[in-house]
PDB file of C-alpha atoms and ligand atoms in Angstrom:
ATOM      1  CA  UNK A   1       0.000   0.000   0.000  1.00  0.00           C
ATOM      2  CA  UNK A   2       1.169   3.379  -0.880  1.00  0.00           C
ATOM      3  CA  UNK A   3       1.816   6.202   2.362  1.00  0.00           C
ATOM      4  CA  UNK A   4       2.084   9.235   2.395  1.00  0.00           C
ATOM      5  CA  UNK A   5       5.506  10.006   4.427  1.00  0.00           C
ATOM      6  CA  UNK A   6       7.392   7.076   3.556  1.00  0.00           C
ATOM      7  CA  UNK A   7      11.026   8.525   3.154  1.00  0.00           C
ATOM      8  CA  UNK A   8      10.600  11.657   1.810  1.00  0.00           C
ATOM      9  CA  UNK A   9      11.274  15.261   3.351  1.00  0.00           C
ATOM     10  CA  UNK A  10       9.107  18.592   3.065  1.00  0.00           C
ATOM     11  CA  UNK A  11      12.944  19.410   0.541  1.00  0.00           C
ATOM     12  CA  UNK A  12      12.234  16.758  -1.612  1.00  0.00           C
ATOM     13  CA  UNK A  13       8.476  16.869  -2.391  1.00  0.00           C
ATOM     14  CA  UNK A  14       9.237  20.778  -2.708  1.00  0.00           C
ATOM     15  CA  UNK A  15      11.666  19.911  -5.143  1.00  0.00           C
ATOM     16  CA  UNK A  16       9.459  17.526  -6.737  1.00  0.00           C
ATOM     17  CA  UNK A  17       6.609  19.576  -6.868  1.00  0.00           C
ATOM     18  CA  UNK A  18       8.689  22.634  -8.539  1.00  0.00           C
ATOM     19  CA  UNK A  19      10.062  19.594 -10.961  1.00  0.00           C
ATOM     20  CA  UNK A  20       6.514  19.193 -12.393  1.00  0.00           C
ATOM     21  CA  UNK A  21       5.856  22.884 -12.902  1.00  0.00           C
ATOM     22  CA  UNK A  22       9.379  23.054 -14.871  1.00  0.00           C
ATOM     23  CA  UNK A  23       8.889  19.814 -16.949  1.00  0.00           C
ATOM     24  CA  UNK A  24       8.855  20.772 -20.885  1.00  0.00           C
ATOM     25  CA  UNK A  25       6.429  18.396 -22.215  1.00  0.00           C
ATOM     26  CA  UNK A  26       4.514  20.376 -24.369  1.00  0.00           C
ATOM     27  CA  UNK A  27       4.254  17.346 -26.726  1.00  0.00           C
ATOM     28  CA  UNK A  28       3.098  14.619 -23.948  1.00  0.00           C
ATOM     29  CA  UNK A  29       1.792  16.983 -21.276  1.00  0.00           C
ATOM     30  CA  UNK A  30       3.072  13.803 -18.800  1.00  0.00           C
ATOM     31  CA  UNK A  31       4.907  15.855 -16.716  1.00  0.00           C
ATOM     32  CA  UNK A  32       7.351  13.947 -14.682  1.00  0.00           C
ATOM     33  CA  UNK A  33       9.831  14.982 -11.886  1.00  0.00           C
ATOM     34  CA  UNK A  34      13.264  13.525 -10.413  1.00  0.00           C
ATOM     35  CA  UNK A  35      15.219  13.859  -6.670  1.00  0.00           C
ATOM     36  CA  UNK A  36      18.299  12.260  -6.463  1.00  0.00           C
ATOM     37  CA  UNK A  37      19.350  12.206  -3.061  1.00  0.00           C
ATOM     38  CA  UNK A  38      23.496  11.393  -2.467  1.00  0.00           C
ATOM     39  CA  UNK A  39      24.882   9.758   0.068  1.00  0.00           C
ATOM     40  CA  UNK A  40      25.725  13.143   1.985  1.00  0.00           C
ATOM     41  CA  UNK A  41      22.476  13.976   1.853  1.00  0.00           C
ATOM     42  CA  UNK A  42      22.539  16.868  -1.306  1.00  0.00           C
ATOM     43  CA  UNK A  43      19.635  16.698  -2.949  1.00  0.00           C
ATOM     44  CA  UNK A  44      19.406  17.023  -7.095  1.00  0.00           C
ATOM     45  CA  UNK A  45      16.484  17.447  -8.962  1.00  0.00           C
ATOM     46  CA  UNK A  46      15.630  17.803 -12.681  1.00  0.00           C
ATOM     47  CA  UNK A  47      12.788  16.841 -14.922  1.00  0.00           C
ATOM     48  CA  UNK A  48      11.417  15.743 -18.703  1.00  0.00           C
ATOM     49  CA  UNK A  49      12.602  17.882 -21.536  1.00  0.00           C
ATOM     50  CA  UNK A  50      10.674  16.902 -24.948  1.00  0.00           C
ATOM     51  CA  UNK A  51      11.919  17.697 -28.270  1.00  0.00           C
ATOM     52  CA  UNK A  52       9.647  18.076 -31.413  1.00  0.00           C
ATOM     53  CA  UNK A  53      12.522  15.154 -32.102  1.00  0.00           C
ATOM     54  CA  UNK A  54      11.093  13.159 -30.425  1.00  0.00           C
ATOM     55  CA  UNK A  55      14.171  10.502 -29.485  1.00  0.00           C
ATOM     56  CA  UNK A  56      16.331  13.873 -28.447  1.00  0.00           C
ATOM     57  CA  UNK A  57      13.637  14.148 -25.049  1.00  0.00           C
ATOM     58  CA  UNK A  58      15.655  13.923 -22.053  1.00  0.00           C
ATOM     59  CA  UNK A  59      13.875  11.683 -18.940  1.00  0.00           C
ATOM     60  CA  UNK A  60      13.603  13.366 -15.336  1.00  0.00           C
ATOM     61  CA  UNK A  61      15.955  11.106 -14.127  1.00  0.00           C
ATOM     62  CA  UNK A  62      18.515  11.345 -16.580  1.00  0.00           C
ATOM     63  CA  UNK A  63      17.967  15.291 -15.944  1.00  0.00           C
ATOM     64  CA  UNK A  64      18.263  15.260 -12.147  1.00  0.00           C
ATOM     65  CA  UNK A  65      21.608  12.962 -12.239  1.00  0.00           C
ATOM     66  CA  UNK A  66      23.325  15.245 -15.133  1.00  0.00           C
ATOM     67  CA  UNK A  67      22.446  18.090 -12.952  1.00  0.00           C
ATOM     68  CA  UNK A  68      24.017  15.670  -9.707  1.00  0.00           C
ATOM     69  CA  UNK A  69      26.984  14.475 -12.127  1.00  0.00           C
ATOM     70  CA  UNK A  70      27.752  18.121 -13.249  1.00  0.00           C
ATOM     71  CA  UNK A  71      27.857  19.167  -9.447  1.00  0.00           C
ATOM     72  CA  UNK A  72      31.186  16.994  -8.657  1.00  0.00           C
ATOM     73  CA  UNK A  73      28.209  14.354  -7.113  1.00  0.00           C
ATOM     74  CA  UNK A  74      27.870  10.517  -8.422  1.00  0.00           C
ATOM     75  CA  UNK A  75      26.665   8.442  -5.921  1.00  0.00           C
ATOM     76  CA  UNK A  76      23.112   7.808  -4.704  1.00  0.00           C
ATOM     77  CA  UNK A  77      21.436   6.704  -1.608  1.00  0.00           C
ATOM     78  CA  UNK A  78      17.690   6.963  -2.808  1.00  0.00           C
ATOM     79  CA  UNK A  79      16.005   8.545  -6.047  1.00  0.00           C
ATOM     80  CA  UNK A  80      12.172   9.930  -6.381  1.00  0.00           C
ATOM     81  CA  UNK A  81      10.089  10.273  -9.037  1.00  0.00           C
ATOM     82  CA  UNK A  82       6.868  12.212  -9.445  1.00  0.00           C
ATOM     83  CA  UNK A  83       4.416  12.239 -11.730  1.00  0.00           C
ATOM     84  CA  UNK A  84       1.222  14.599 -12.781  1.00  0.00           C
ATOM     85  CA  UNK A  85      -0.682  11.048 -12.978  1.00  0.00           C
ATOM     86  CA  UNK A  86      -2.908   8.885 -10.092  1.00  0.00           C
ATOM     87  CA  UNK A  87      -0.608   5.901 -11.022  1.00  0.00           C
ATOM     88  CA  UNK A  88       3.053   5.634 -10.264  1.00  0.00           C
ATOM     89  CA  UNK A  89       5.636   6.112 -12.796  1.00  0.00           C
ATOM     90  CA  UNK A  90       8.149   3.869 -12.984  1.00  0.00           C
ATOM     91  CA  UNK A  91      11.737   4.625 -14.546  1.00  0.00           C
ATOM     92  CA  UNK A  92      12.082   3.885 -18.325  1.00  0.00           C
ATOM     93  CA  UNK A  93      14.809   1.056 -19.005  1.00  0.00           C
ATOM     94  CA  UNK A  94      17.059   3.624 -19.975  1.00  0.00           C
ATOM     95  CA  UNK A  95      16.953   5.497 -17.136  1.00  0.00           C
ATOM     96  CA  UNK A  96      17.098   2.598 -14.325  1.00  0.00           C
ATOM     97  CA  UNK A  97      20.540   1.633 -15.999  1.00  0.00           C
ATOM     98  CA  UNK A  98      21.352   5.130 -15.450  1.00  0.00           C
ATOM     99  CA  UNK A  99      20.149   5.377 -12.211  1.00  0.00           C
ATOM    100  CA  UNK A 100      22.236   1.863 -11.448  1.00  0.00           C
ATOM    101  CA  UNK A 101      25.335   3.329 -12.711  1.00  0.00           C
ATOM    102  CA  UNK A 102      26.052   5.420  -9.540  1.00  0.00           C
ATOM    103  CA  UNK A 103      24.002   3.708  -7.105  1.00  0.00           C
ATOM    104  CA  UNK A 104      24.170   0.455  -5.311  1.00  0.00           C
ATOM    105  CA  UNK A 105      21.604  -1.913  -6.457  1.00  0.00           C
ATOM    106  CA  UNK A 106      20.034  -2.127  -3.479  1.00  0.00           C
ATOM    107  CA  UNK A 107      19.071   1.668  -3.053  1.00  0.00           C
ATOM    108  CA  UNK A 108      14.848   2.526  -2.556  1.00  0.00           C
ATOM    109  CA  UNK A 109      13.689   4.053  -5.846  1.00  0.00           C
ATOM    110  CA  UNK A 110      10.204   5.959  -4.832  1.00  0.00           C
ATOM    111  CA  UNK A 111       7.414   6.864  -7.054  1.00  0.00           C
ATOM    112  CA  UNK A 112       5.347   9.621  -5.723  1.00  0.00           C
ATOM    113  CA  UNK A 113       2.049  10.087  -7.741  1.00  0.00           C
ATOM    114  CA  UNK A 114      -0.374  13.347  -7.897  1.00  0.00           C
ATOM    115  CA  UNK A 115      -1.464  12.433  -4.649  1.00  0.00           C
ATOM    116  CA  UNK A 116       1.877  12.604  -3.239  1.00  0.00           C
ATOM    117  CA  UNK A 117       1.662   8.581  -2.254  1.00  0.00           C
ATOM    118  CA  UNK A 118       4.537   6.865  -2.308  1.00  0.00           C
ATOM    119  CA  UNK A 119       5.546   3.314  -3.256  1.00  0.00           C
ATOM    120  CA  UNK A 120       8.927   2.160  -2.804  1.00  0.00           C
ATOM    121  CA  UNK A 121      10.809  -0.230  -4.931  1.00  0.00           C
ATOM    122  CA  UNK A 122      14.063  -1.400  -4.853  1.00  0.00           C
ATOM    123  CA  UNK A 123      16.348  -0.538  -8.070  1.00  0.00           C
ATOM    124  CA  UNK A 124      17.633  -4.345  -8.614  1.00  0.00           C
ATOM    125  CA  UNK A 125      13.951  -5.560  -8.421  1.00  0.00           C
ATOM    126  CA  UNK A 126      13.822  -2.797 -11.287  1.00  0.00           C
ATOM    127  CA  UNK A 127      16.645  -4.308 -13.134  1.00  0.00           C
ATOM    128  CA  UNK A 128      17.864  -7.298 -11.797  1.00  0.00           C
ATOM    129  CA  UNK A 129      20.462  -7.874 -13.998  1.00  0.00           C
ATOM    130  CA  UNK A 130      21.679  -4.394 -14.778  1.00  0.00           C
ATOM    131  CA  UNK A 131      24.822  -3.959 -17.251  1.00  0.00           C
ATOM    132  CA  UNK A 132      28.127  -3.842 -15.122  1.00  0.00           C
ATOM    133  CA  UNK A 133      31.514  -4.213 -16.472  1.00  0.00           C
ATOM    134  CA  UNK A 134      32.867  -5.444 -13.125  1.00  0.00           C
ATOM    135  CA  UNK A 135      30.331  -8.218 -13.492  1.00  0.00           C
ATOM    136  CA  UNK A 136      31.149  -9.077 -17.202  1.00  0.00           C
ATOM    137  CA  UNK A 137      34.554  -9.538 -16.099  1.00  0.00           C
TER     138      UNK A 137
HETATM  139 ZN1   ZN B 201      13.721   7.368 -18.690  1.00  0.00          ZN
END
């Protein structure tokens, strides 16, 4: 069952919130938010930016960890991701082998829907057998 406090500060649901209002989806109108938080507790948001090119729009996730990356930050201890929508958003393939390249696989990865409910899931139960050099070695 989805809560309502599970994890999540007053910071990051700002964040969120301000990530939805900032999403450029003019194409979609699914507007969808990101907070990565790092291990020393930063928090770094970003959200979708469409393209009339379609396969040049940039997920929320991918957004908020550029924005984490380009800060001198690349590790994460738990990532959220809001939606506009009742249901909750899930990352894109794309984006949880993104999210798995600085994060331990066992980090909580919560979806926060319009309703500001929150599921958690775990990012290996997301991809369980994410690509890993150290592990093709
Ligand atoms: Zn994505």
């Amino acid at each position: 069952m989805p809560s309502k406090c599970q994890g999540m500060t007053k910071s990051i649901l700002e964040k969120g919130k301000k990530m939805l209002k900032n999403s450029y989806s003019p194409y979609s109108e699914f507007q969808v938010g990101c907070v990565a938080v790092t291990h020393d507790g930063q928090e770094f948001a970003g959200c979708n930016i469409e393209n009339t090119s379609y396969s040049l729009t940039v997920c929320a996730e991918v957004s908020a960890i550029s924005n984490m990356v380009s800060s001198g930050h690349t590790s994460i201890q738990a990532i959220f991701i809001f939606s506009n929508s009742e249901q909750f958003v899930t990352p894109c393939g794309a984006c949880r082998q993104t999210i798995a390249e600085f994060a331990d696989h066992d980090i909580p990865v919560y979806l926060v829907n319009q309703k500001n409910e929150i599921r958690k899931h775990q990012l290996s139960l997301l991809i369980p057998h994410a690509f890993d050099l150290e592990l093709q070695q």
